[in-house]
Amino acid sequence: MNDYYLVKKTDKLEGTVQVSGAKNSVLKLMAAAILIPGVTQLSNVPDIADVRLMQQVLESLGVKVSWPEAGTVRIDATTLSSHKAPYELVAHMRASTAVLGPLVARVGLASVALPGGCAIGSRKVDMHIAGLESLGASCRIEHGYIEVEAPEDGLKASDVTLEFPSVGATENLILAAVGAQGTTVVSNVAREPEISDLIDFLITAGVSIEGRGTTKLLIEGAATNKLQGGFTHKVVGDRVEAGTFLAAGALVGGPVTVTGFEAEHLSIVLKKFREAGALTEVLDNGVRIERSGPLKAVSIQTLPFPGFPTDMQAQFMALMSVAQGASVITENVFENRFMFADEIARMGADIRIEGHHALVNGVPELSGAPTVAPDLRGGASLVLAGLVARGETRVAGLQHIDRGYENFEQKLRSLGAQIERVA
Ligand code: EPZ
C-alpha cells in the first residue's frame, strides 16, 4: 500500500468528534464468543483492519461472522470445525493469541501460531503459557505454533499470580478459567477498562466472576455448554482513540470535544494534559479540551492501568516536542517503543533516547517532512505533529493506522484538520 496522509499546518482545530468502540476490547470479545455455543452480537464495533483480521481467524475455526448492520457484528459459534489459528493470519496480529484460552476451554485443544515479534518489542507469550499450564493444560511450541491440550478430564481451577499484569495473559487466563472445574483465583491481573468490558460480556453470558476492576479475580468455571448467547454487548468506547483526539486539541488549541468514551478511563492522561497547560472539562458523555497559554514540559512514565497508558506515550511525546522546557518520557511496559522518536526527530524534534527514557527538549516549531509510521500509535502521532509543523508532512505506512483508527482522517477533518489521504 503506497498511499499516505498529506497533513498541513492547521491553525484552528475545534468541534466535536465521537470515538468508535475500543479495538483492544472488541478483538478479545470476538475471541470470547468462541466459548458460547450459540449466537452473540457486538455493537459499537469499529470497522478496522484488526477486526476484519479477527473475523478471518474466527472463520478459520468454523465460527460464522456477519455484519447485520454497520457497527454490529453477529457471531455464531454453535459449532467449531477447527482448533487451529493459521500462521498467515496470526503473523499479522498478535491479538489472535486471545483465541488460545477460549479454544482450550471449549474443545480442550488449541493450536495458534506464535505471534511474530512486532515493531514495539518481542511480545513474548510466556505468561500466557504459564497461566494455561496452571490450569492443567500442557503447552508446547512446535513448528512455530503454540500447541495447548487440556487434560483428559478437563482443566482444573487453580490459584494463580501473574508475574506482571499483562493484558493479554490476563484475558487468556480468564477465558480459559471459564472452562475449568472449580473457582480459579487470579492475582496481579491487569485492570485495563477493556478487561472489565470482557468481564461484563462473560457475566452476561452466565459466567460468575468476582473482583471486576481489582487486581484479583475469582472465576467460577462452568461447562461451556451452559453458557447462554442471544444477547448484544456494546463495546466500550476507545480511550486511546479519545486520548489521541484530545492530544490534537491540546496541541493545536481547540476547543475540541471528544465523546463516546468514559473520562475516568483516561484520568491520569487528562491530569497530564492539564499539567501541560490545557484546560479539560468532563462532560456526561466525554471530555472537552482547550489551551490558550503555552504548552509546558511535563514528564510521564507509562505503567499498567490506572497508570499512564503506554498506548498514549507517542501522542504525549508529540505534545512535549513543542512544549516549553525539557521532559522525560519513561516507557516501562514495552522494551522498544520509541521508534516514533526517530521519525518526529526528522521534523526537528529534539529527543535523546537513553534506555527506557526519552529526554525531550521542546522546540518552538516543528518543520513538515516526509515520514513513515513505525507502528499504530506512532503513526497517529506523526499526524498530530504534522498539524503543528510548518509546511507539509507526509505520513506513509498507513496500514498501521488503519489497524486501529476508524475513519481517522474524516474525524480529524471534521475538526478542521488539513489532512487528506493520497493514493
Ligand atoms: C495489549 O497488548 C494491547 N493490545 C496493547 O495495545 C497495549 O499496549 C498493551 O496491552 C498494554 O496495555 C491489545 O489489546 C490487542 P501485555 P498485550 O501482555 O496484551 C510483556 C495498541 O497500540 N509480556 O500487557 O500484548 C510484553 O512483551 C497495542 O493498541 C511478556 O513478557 O500487552 C510487553 O513488554 C500496542 N510475556 C508487556 O509484557 C507475556 O506472556 C506488556 O504486554 C505477555 C506479555
PDB file of C-alpha atoms and ligand atoms in Angstrom, residues 23-25 27-28 50 93-95 97 120-129 164-171 190 192 194 239-240 303-305 309-311 332-335 337 375-377, ligand 1:
ATOM      1  CA  LYS A  23     -10.025  -2.034  19.326  1.00  0.00           C
ATOM      2  CA  ASN A  24      -8.358  -3.556  22.389  1.00  0.00           C
ATOM      3  CA  SER A  25     -11.689  -4.753  23.709  1.00  0.00           C
ATOM      4  CA  LEU A  27     -10.789  -8.258  19.486  1.00  0.00           C
ATOM      5  CA  LYS A  28     -10.983 -10.137  22.784  1.00  0.00           C
ATOM      6  CA  ASP A  50      -7.722  -5.765  13.011  1.00  0.00           C
ATOM      7  CA  MET A  93      -1.952  -9.660  14.530  1.00  0.00           C
ATOM      8  CA  ARG A  94      -0.665 -10.630  17.958  1.00  0.00           C
ATOM      9  CA  ALA A  95      -4.147 -10.313  19.420  1.00  0.00           C
ATOM     10  CA  THR A  97      -3.411 -15.319  20.645  1.00  0.00           C
ATOM     11  CA  ILE A 120       7.358  -2.432  19.689  1.00  0.00           C
ATOM     12  CA  GLY A 121       9.273  -5.386  21.066  1.00  0.00           C
ATOM     13  CA  SER A 122       9.497  -9.187  21.219  1.00  0.00           C
ATOM     14  CA  ARG A 123       5.997  -9.531  22.772  1.00  0.00           C
ATOM     15  CA  LYS A 124       6.528 -12.921  24.392  1.00  0.00           C
ATOM     16  CA  VAL A 125       3.730 -15.266  25.483  1.00  0.00           C
ATOM     17  CA  ASP A 126       5.441 -16.948  28.445  1.00  0.00           C
ATOM     18  CA  MET A 127       2.842 -15.638  30.911  1.00  0.00           C
ATOM     19  CA  HIS A 128       0.011 -16.868  28.698  1.00  0.00           C
ATOM     20  CA  ILE A 129       1.554 -20.345  28.682  1.00  0.00           C
ATOM     21  CA  PHE A 164       3.299  -8.891  35.584  1.00  0.00           C
ATOM     22  CA  PRO A 165      -0.222  -7.517  34.955  1.00  0.00           C
ATOM     23  CA  SER A 166      -0.083  -8.483  31.273  1.00  0.00           C
ATOM     24  CA  VAL A 167      -3.293  -7.545  29.460  1.00  0.00           C
ATOM     25  CA  GLY A 168      -3.182 -10.486  27.053  1.00  0.00           C
ATOM     26  CA  ALA A 169      -2.172 -13.056  29.662  1.00  0.00           C
ATOM     27  CA  THR A 170      -4.962 -11.832  31.955  1.00  0.00           C
ATOM     28  CA  GLU A 171      -7.513 -12.212  29.173  1.00  0.00           C
ATOM     29  CA  ALA A 190      -4.325  -6.255  34.501  1.00  0.00           C
ATOM     30  CA  GLU A 192      -7.481  -2.028  31.876  1.00  0.00           C
ATOM     31  CA  GLU A 194     -11.036  -3.436  28.185  1.00  0.00           C
ATOM     32  CA  ARG A 239      -9.998   5.534  25.355  1.00  0.00           C
ATOM     33  CA  VAL A 240      -6.822   5.561  23.266  1.00  0.00           C
ATOM     34  CA  LEU A 303       2.501   1.871  33.630  1.00  0.00           C
ATOM     35  CA  PRO A 304      -0.327  -0.661  33.598  1.00  0.00           C
ATOM     36  CA  PHE A 305      -3.787   0.831  34.227  1.00  0.00           C
ATOM     37  CA  PRO A 309      -1.113   4.134  29.245  1.00  0.00           C
ATOM     38  CA  THR A 310       1.767   3.072  27.020  1.00  0.00           C
ATOM     39  CA  ASP A 311      -0.634   3.434  24.062  1.00  0.00           C
ATOM     40  CA  ASN A 332       8.085   0.865  31.436  1.00  0.00           C
ATOM     41  CA  VAL A 333       5.739  -1.516  29.621  1.00  0.00           C
ATOM     42  CA  PHE A 334       7.415  -2.306  26.292  1.00  0.00           C
ATOM     43  CA  GLU A 335      11.082  -2.827  25.649  1.00  0.00           C
ATOM     44  CA  ARG A 337       8.533   1.675  21.929  1.00  0.00           C
ATOM     45  CA  ASP A 375       3.538   1.428  14.313  1.00  0.00           C
ATOM     46  CA  LEU A 376      -0.101   2.182  15.056  1.00  0.00           C
ATOM     47  CA  ARG A 377       0.233   4.851  17.762  1.00  0.00           C
TER      48      ARG A 377
HETATM   49  C1  EPZ B   1      -2.272  -5.106  24.851  1.00  0.00           C
HETATM   50  O1  EPZ B   1      -1.157  -5.788  24.301  1.00  0.00           O
HETATM   51  C2  EPZ B   1      -2.717  -4.097  23.804  1.00  0.00           C
HETATM   52  N1  EPZ B   1      -3.093  -4.787  22.577  1.00  0.00           N
HETATM   53  C3  EPZ B   1      -1.573  -3.121  23.507  1.00  0.00           C
HETATM   54  O2  EPZ B   1      -2.082  -2.147  22.600  1.00  0.00           O
HETATM   55  C4  EPZ B   1      -1.192  -2.426  24.816  1.00  0.00           C
HETATM   56  O3  EPZ B   1      -0.099  -1.572  24.562  1.00  0.00           O
HETATM   57  C5  EPZ B   1      -0.815  -3.461  25.871  1.00  0.00           C
HETATM   58  O4  EPZ B   1      -1.913  -4.395  26.046  1.00  0.00           O
HETATM   59  C6  EPZ B   1      -0.521  -2.829  27.220  1.00  0.00           C
HETATM   60  O5  EPZ B   1      -1.616  -2.073  27.639  1.00  0.00           O
HETATM   61  C7  EPZ B   1      -4.316  -5.367  22.505  1.00  0.00           C
HETATM   62  O6  EPZ B   1      -5.082  -5.361  23.453  1.00  0.00           O
HETATM   63  C8  EPZ B   1      -4.684  -6.004  21.196  1.00  0.00           C
HETATM   64  P1  EPZ B   1       0.823  -7.037  27.550  1.00  0.00           P
HETATM   65  P2  EPZ B   1      -0.566  -7.104  25.048  1.00  0.00           P
HETATM   66  O7  EPZ B   1       0.647  -8.511  27.544  1.00  0.00           O
HETATM   67  O8  EPZ B   1      -1.676  -7.872  25.661  1.00  0.00           O
HETATM   68  C9  EPZ B   1       5.354  -8.442  28.024  1.00  0.00           C
HETATM   69  C10 EPZ B   1      -2.104  -0.793  20.685  1.00  0.00           C
HETATM   70  O9  EPZ B   1      -1.380   0.123  20.284  1.00  0.00           O
HETATM   71  N2  EPZ B   1       4.818  -9.808  28.077  1.00  0.00           N
HETATM   72  O10 EPZ B   1       0.217  -6.231  28.668  1.00  0.00           O
HETATM   73  O11 EPZ B   1       0.341  -7.776  24.105  1.00  0.00           O
HETATM   74  C11 EPZ B   1       5.176  -7.808  26.658  1.00  0.00           C
HETATM   75  O12 EPZ B   1       6.260  -8.173  25.812  1.00  0.00           O
HETATM   76  C12 EPZ B   1      -1.488  -2.045  21.280  1.00  0.00           C
HETATM   77  O13 EPZ B   1      -3.371  -0.781  20.655  1.00  0.00           O
HETATM   78  C13 EPZ B   1       5.677 -10.853  28.359  1.00  0.00           C
HETATM   79  O14 EPZ B   1       6.879 -10.655  28.542  1.00  0.00           O
HETATM   80  O15 EPZ B   1       0.306  -6.394  26.191  1.00  0.00           O
HETATM   81  C14 EPZ B   1       5.169  -6.348  26.958  1.00  0.00           C
HETATM   82  O16 EPZ B   1       6.512  -5.891  27.100  1.00  0.00           O
HETATM   83  C15 EPZ B   1       0.024  -1.970  21.311  1.00  0.00           C
HETATM   84  N3  EPZ B   1       5.181 -12.112  28.403  1.00  0.00           N
HETATM   85  C16 EPZ B   1       4.490  -6.293  28.346  1.00  0.00           C
HETATM   86  O17 EPZ B   1       4.571  -7.610  28.889  1.00  0.00           O
HETATM   87  C17 EPZ B   1       3.847 -12.378  28.190  1.00  0.00           C
HETATM   88  O18 EPZ B   1       3.447 -13.555  28.260  1.00  0.00           O
HETATM   89  C18 EPZ B   1       3.036  -5.868  28.280  1.00  0.00           C
HETATM   90  O19 EPZ B   1       2.402  -6.746  27.414  1.00  0.00           O
HETATM   91  C19 EPZ B   1       2.990 -11.305  27.906  1.00  0.00           C
HETATM   92  C20 EPZ B   1       3.483 -10.024  27.857  1.00  0.00           C
END
